[in-house]
Tab-separated table of C-alpha atoms in Angstrom:
chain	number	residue	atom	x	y	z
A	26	UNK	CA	22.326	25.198	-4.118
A	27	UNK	CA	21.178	21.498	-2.955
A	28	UNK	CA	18.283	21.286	0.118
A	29	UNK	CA	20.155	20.120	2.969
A	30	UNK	CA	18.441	16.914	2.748
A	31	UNK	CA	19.923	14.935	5.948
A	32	UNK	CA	16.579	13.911	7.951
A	33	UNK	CA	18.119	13.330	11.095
A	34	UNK	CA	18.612	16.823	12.704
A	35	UNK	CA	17.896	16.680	16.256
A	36	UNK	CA	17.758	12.904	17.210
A	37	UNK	CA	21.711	12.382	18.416
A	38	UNK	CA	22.624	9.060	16.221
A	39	UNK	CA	20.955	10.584	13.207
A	40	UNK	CA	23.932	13.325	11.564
A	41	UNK	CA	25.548	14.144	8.659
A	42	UNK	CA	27.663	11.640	6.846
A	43	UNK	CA	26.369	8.788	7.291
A	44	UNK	CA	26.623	5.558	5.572
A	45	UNK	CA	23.018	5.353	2.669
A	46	UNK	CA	21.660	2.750	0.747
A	47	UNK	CA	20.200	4.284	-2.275
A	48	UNK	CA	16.895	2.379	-3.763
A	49	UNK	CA	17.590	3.150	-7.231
A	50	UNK	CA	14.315	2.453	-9.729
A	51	UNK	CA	16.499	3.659	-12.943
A	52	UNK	CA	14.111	6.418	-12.687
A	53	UNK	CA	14.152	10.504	-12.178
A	54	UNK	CA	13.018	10.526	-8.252
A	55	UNK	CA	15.693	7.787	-7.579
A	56	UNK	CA	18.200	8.831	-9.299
A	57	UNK	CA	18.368	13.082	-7.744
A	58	UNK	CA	17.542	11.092	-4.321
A	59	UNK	CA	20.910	9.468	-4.561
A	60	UNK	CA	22.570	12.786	-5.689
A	61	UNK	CA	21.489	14.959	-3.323
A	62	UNK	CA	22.809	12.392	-0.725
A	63	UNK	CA	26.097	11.969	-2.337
A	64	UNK	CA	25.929	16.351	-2.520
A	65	UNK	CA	24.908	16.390	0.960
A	66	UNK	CA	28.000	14.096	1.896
A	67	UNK	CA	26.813	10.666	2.719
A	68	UNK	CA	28.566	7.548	1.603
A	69	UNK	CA	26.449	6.642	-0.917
A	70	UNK	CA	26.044	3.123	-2.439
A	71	UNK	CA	23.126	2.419	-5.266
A	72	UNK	CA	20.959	-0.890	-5.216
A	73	UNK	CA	18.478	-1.811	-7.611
A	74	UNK	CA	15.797	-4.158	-6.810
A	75	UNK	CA	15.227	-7.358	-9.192
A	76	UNK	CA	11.653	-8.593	-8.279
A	77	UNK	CA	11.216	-10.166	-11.200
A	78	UNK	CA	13.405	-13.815	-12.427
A	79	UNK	CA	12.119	-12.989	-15.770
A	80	UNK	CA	12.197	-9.061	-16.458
A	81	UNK	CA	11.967	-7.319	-19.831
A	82	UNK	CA	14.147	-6.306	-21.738
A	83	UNK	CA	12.104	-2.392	-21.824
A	84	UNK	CA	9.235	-0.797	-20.203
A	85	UNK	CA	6.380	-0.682	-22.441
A	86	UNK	CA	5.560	3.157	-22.142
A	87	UNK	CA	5.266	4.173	-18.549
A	88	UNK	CA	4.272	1.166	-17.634
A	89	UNK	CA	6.181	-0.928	-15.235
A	90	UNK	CA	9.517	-0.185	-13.215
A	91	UNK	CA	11.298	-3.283	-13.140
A	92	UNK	CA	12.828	-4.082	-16.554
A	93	UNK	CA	16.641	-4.531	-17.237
A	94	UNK	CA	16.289	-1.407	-18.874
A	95	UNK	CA	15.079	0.277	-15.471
A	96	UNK	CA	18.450	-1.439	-14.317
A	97	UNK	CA	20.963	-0.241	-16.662
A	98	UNK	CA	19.562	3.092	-16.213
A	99	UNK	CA	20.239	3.223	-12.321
A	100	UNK	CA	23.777	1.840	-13.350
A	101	UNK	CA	24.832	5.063	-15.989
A	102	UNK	CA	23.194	7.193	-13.231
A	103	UNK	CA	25.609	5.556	-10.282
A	104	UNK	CA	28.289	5.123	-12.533
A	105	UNK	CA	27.474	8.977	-13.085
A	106	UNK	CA	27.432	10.200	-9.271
A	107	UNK	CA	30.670	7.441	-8.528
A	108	UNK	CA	29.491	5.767	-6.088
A	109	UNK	CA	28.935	1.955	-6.264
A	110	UNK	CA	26.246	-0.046	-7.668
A	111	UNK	CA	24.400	-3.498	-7.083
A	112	UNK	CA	21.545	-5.435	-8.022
A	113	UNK	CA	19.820	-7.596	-5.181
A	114	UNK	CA	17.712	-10.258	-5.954
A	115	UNK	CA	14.741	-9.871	-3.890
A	116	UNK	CA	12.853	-11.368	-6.468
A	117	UNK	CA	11.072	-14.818	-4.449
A	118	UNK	CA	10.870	-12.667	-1.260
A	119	UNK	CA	8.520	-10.299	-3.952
A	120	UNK	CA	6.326	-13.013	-5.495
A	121	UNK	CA	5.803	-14.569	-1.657
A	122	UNK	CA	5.032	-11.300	0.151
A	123	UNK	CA	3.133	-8.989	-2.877
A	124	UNK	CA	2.160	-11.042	-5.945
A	125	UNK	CA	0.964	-14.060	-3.971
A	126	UNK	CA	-0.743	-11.314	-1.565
A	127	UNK	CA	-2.118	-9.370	-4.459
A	128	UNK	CA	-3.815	-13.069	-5.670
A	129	UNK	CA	-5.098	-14.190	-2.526
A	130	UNK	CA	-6.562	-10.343	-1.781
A	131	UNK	CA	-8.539	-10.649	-5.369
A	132	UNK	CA	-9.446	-14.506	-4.674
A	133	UNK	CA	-11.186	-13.294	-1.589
A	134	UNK	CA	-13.170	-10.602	-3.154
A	135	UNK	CA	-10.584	-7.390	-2.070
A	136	UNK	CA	-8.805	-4.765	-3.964
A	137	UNK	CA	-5.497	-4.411	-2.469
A	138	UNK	CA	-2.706	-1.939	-3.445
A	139	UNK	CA	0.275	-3.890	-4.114
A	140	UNK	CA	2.604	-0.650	-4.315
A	141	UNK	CA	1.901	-0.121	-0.171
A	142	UNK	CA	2.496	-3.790	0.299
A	143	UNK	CA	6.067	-3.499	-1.863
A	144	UNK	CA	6.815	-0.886	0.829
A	145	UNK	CA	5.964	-2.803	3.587
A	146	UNK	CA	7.175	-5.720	3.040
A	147	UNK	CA	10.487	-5.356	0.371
A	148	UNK	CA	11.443	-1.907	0.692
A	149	UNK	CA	10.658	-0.729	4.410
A	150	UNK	CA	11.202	-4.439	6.108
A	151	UNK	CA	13.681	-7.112	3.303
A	152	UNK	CA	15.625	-4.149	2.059
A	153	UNK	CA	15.921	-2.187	5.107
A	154	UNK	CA	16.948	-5.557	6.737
A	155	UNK	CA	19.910	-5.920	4.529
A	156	UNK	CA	20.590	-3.187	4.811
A	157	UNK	CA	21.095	-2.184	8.415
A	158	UNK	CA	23.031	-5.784	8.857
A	159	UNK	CA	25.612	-4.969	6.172
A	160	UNK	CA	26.136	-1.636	8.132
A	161	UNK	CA	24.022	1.037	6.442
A	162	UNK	CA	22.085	3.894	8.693
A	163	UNK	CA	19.560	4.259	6.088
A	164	UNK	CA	17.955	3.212	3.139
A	165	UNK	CA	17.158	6.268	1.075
A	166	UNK	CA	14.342	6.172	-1.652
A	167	UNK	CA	12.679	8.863	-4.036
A	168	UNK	CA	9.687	8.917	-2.378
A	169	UNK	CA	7.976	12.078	-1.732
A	170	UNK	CA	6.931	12.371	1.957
A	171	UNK	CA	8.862	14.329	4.332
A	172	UNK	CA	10.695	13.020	7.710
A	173	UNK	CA	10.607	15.053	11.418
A	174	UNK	CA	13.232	13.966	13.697
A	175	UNK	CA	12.582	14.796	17.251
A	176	UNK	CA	13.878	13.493	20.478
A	177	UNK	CA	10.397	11.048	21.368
A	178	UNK	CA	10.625	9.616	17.458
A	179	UNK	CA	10.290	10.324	13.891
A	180	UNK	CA	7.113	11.657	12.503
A	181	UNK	CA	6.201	11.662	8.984
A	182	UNK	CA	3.998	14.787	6.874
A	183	UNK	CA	2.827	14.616	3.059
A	184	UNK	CA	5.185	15.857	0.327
A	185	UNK	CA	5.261	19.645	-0.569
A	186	UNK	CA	3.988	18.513	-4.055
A	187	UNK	CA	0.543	17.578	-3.556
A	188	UNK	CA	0.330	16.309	-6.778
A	189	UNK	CA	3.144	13.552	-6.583
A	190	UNK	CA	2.618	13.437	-2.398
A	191	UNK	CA	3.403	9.165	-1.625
A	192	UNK	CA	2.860	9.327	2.210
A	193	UNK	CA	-0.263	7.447	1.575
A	194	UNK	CA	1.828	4.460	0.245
A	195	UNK	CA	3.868	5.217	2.868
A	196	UNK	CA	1.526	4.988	5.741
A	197	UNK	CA	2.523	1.066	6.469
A	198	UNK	CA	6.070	2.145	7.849
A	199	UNK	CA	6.374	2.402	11.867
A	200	UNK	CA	8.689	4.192	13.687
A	201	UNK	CA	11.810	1.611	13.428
A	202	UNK	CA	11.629	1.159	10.032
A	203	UNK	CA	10.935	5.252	9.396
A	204	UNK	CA	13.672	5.610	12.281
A	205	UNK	CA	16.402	4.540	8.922
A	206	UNK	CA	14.607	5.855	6.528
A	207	UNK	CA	15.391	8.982	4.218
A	208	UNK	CA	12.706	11.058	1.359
A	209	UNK	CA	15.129	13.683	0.020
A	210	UNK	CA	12.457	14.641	-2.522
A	211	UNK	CA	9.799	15.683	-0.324
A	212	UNK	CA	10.350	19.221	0.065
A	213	UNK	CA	10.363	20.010	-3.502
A	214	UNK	CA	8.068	19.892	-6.075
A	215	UNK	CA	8.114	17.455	-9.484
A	216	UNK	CA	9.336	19.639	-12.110
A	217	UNK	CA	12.159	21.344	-10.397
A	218	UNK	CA	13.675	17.685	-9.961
A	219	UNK	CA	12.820	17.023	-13.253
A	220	UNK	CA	15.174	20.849	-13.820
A	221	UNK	CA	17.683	19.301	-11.198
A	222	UNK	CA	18.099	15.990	-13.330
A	223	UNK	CA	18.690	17.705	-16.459
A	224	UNK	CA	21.331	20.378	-14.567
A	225	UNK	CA	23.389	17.436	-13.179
A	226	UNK	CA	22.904	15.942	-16.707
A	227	UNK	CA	21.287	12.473	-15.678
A	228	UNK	CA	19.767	10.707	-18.813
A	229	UNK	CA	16.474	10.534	-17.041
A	230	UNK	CA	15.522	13.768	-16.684
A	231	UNK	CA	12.802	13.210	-19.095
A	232	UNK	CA	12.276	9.456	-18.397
A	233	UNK	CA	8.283	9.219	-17.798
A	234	UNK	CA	7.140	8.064	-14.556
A	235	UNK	CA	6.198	4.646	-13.913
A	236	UNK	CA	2.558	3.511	-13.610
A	237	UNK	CA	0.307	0.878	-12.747
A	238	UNK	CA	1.452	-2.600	-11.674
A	239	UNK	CA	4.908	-3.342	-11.903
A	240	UNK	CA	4.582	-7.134	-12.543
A	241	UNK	CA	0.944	-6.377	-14.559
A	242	UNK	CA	3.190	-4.535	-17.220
A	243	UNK	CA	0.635	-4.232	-19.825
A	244	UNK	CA	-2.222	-3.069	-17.113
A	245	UNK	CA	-4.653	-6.007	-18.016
A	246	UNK	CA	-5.189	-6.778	-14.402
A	247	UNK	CA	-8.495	-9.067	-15.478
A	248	UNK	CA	-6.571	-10.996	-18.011
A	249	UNK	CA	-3.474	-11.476	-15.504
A	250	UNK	CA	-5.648	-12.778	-12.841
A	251	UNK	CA	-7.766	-15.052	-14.815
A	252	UNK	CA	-4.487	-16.724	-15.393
A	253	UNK	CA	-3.952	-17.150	-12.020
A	254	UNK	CA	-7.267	-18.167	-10.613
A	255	UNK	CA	-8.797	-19.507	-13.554
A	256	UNK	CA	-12.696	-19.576	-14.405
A	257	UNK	CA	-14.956	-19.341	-11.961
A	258	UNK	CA	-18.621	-18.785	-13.204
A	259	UNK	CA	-20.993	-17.038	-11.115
A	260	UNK	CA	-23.928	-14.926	-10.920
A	261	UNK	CA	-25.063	-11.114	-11.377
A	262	UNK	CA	-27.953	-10.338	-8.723
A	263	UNK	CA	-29.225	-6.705	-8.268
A	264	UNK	CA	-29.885	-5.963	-4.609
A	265	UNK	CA	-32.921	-7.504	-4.547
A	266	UNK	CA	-31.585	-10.744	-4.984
A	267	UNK	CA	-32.809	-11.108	-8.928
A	268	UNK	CA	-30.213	-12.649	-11.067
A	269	UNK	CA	-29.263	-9.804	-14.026
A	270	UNK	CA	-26.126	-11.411	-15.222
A	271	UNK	CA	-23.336	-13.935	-15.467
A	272	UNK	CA	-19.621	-13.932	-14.807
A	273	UNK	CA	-16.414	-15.843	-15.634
A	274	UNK	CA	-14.956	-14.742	-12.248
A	275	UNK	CA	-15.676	-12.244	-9.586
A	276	UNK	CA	-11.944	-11.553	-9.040
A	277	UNK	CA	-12.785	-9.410	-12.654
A	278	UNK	CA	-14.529	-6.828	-10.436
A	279	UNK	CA	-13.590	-4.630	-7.902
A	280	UNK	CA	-16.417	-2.334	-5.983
A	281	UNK	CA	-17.277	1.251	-8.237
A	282	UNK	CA	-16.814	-0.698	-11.230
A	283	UNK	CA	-19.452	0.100	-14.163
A	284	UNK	CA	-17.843	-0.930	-17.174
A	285	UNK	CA	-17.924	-4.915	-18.346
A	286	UNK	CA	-20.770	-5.938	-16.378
A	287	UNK	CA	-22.462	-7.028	-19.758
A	288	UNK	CA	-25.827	-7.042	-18.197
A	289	UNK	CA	-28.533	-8.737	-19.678
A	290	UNK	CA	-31.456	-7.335	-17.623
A	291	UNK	CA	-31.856	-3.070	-17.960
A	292	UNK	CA	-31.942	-1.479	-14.743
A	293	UNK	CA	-35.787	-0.680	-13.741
A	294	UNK	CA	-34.930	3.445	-13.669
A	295	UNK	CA	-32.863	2.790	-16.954
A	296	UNK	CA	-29.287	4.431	-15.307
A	297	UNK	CA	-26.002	2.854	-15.146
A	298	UNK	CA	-25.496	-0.021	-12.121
A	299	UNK	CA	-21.848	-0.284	-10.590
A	300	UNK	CA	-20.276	-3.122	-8.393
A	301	UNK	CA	-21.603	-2.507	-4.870
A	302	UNK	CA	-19.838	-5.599	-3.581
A	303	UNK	CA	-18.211	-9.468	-3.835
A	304	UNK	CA	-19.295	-11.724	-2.619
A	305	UNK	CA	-16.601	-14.727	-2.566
A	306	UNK	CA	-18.351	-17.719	-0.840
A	307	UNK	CA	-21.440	-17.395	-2.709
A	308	UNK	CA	-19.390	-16.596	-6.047
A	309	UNK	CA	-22.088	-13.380	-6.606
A	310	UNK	CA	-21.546	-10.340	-7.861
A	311	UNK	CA	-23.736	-7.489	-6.678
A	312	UNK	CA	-24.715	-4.501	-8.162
A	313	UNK	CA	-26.941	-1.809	-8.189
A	314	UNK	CA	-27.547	2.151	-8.841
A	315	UNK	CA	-24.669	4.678	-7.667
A	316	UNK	CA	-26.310	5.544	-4.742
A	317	UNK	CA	-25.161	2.277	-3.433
A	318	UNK	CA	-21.480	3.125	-3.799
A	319	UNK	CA	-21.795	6.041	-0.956
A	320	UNK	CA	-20.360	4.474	2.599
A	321	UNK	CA	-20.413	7.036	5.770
A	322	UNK	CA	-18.943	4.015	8.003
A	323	UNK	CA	-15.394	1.989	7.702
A	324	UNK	CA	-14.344	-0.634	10.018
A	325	UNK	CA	-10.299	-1.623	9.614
A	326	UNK	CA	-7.415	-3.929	11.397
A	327	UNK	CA	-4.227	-4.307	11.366
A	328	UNK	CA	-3.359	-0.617	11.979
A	329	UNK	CA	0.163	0.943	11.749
A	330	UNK	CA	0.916	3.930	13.561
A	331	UNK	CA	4.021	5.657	11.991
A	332	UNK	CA	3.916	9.237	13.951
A	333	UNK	CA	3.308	7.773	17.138
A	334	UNK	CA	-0.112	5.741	19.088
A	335	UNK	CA	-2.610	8.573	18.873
A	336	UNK	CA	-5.133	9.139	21.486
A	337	UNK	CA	-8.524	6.119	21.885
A	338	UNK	CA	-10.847	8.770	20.055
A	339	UNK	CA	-10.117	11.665	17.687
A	340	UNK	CA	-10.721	14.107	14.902
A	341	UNK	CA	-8.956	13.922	11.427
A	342	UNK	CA	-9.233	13.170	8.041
A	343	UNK	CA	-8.977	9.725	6.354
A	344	UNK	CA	-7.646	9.232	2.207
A	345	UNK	CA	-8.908	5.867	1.188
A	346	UNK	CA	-6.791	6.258	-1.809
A	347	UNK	CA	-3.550	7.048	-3.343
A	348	UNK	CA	-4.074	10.594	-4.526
A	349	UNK	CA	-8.213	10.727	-2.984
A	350	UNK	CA	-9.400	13.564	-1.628
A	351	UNK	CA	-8.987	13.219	2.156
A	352	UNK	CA	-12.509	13.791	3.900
A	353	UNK	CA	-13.109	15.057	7.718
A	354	UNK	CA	-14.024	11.666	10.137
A	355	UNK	CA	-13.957	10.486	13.848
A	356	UNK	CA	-12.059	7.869	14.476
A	357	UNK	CA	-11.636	5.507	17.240
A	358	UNK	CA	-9.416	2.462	18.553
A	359	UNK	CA	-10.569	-0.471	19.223
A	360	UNK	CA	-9.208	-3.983	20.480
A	361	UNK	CA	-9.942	-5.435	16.715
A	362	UNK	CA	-8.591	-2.325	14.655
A	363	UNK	CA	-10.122	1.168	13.963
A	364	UNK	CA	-13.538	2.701	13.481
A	365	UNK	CA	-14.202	5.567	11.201
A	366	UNK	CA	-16.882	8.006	10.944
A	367	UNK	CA	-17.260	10.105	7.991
A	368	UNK	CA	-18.228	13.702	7.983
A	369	UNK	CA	-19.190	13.189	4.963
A	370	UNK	CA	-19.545	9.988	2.506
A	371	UNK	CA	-17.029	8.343	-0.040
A	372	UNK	CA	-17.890	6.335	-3.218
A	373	UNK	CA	-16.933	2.954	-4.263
A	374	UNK	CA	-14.548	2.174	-1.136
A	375	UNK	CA	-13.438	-1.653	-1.422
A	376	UNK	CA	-12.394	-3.913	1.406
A	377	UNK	CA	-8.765	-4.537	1.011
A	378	UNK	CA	-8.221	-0.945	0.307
A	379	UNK	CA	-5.668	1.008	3.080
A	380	UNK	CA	-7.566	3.556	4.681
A	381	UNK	CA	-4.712	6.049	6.455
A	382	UNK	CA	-5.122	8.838	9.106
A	383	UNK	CA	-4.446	12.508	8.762
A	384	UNK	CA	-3.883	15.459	11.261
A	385	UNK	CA	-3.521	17.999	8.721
A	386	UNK	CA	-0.341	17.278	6.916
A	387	UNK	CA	0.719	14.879	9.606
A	388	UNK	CA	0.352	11.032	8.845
A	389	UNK	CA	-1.235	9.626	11.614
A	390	UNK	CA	-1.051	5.778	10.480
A	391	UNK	CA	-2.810	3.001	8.712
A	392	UNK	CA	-4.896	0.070	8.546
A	393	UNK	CA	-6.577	-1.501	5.795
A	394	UNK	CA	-10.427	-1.404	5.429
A	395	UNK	CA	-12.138	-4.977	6.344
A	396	UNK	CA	-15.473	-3.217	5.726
A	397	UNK	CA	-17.729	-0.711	5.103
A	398	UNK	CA	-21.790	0.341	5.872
A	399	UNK	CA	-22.195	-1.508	2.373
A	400	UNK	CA	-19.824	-4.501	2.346
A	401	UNK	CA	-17.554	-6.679	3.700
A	402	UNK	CA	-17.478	-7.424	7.304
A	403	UNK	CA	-16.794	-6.240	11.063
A	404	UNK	CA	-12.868	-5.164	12.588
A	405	UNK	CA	-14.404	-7.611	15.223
A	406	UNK	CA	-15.167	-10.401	12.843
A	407	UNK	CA	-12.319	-9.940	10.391
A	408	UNK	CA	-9.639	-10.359	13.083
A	409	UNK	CA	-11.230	-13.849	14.071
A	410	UNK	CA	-11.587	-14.949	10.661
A	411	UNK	CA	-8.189	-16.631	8.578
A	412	UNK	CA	-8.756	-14.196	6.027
A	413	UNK	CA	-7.000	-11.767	8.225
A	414	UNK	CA	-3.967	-12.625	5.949
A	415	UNK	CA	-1.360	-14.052	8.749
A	416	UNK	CA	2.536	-12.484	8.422
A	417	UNK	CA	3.795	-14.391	5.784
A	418	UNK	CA	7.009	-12.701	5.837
A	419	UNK	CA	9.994	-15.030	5.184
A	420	UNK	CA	13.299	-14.999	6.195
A	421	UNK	CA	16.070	-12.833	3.926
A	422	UNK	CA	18.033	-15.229	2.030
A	423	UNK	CA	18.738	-12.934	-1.177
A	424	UNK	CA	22.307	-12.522	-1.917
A	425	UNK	CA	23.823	-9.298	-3.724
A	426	UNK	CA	24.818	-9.385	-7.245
A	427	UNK	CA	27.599	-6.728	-8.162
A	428	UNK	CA	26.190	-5.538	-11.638
């Protein structure tokens, strides 16, 4: 028997049979999504997402989830459930708001995560766009994170499968864009949709799960970035200030990193030195032993709160990373952003990285780190400073191609 999956119990507008937009990757979590929303009675149409004006023809092993292979598998999976089936060109909306993001985070010494920004900015905001002017109530997606409806707003909780749990990536969305959105996956755990798949006889049952950076297909972040900044040499200075190496571009590194340094000068105590930060005006690299990577303190802007404005001051847990372990912390609002205190301390955290906020299971919200106790700079600072990166968002002007 299929989960009643409609997420909308409760909340008056939000009922059964309602008009869906199905993001549809061409993979397994997409594809029993849709199905469960056509079994569940929803009108049902499929869309999948062309971010790229030159796609491959296949993945290269997991790698990826954007090729015209990706695309003709969402198609025999539509074509399978009968219900309709586009492809949207969102494709110069995607380089503006995530690969020219994901350049100008690197160029100024940041790791970002380009998979939350997608959600922000294509799937939660251009998509969702579309898709509530053309009529939809919801765009649906095979996320897994699961949705509470109540009568004050929506509130969102970490997948059942803690293994395959996306609320982190998640943790952008507010309550509008949340308020039409729908995670039919997130009560259940991987395999058993991998079982549904193959019982509704989808071709993707046993399609592998995407990885890494969609438009980095063959994971050489480096060697893709060098091509888009270029050379840029600079030095390698311990944290005393002595120079130990060169490099051909500090947008190679990212904080925690240990391998590729190509030191010249040994460490004094002869043990392995990681990246403990960037340092983009001077063009430096810093590292040092791994004792350095340890930060108690974050400082963070921008913040997103998707289960509702929690109180000035509390007690919860912070995950700095997709799957990370989430640690204990007191956290507290501020005019610039949000403070964090850590009950106890987490390696190699990079400005640029999203830090989000837990109440158990609950997803509290978001913000992404400006700084820690070991680099970057203040919430204060960071929101006076350009770097802030300003809402680029532009206008939707994609138009729908029936495939």
């Amino acid at each position: 028997m299929q989960p009643d999956v409609s997420p909308f119990v409760g909340a008056g507008l939000h009922c059964a049979d309602m008009r869906v937009l199905a993001a549809m990757s061409g993979g397994v979590d997409s594809s029993v999504a849709a199905a469960r929303l056509v079994e569940a009675g929803h009108d049902v149409v499929g869309v999948h997402l062309a971010l790229s004006k030159d796609a491959q023809q296949t993945r290269e092993s997991a790698r990826g989830c954007c090729s015209l292979e990706d695309s003709a598998d969402a198609r025999r999976v539509c074509d399978k459930l009968g219900i309709p089936f586009y492809v949207w060109d969102f494709s110069d909306r995607f380089k503006e708001d995530v690969i020219d993001n994901f350049v100008w985070s690197y160029e100024h010494g940041e790791t970002p995560n380009p998979c939350l920004r997608c959600n922000e900015k294509i799937k939660f905001a251009a998509l969702l766009e579309r898709a509530v002017t053309l009529g939809f109530d919801a765009v649906a997606t095979g996320h897994y994170a699961r949705l509470e409806r109540t009568a004050s707003g929506t509130r969102m909780y970490r997948g059942i499968d803690a293994g395959k749990d996306q609320s982190y990536v998640l943790a952008v969305l507010n309550q509008e864009q949340l308020a039409h959105s729908m995670f039919p996956l997130g009560d259940t755990v991987k395999t058993d949709i991998r079982a549904e798949a193959a019982e509704l006889g989808l071709a993707v049952a046993d399609k592998p799960d995407s990885n890494d950076i969609c438009f980095i297909p063959d994971g050489n972040t480096a060697g893709w970035l060098s091509g888009e900044l270029g050379e840029r040499r600079g030095e390698i200075r311990d944290e005393s200030g002595t120079v130990v190496g060169s490099h051909d571009g500090y947008h190679h590194f990212t904080i925690g990193q240990r391998r590729g340094l190509h030191l010249g000068v040994p460490a004094p105590d002869g043990k392995p030195r990681y990246v403990l930060d960037i340092e983009p005006v001077s063009n430096t690299v810093v590292v040092g032993g791994a004792d350095g990577l340890s930060v108690n303190h974050l400082e963070s802007i921008r913040p997103v709160w998707c289960s509702g404005e929690p109180a000035d001051q509390w007690d919860g847990e912070v995950q700095v990373r997709a799957h990370g372990t989430p640690v204990a912390a007191h956290l507290r609002r501020t005019e610039d952003g949000v403070i964090t205190e850590l009950a106890e301390p987490l390696r190699a955290v990079a400005p640029g990285q999203a830090v989000v906020f837990y109440d158990g299971d609950l997803v509290i919200g978001s913000a992404t780190i400006c700084g820690t106790d070991r680099a970057g700079t203040t919430a204060a600072l960071a929101r006076q400073d350009d770097r802030a990166v300003p809402d680029t968002t532009t206008p939707d002007t994609t138009t729908p191609v029936q495939s």
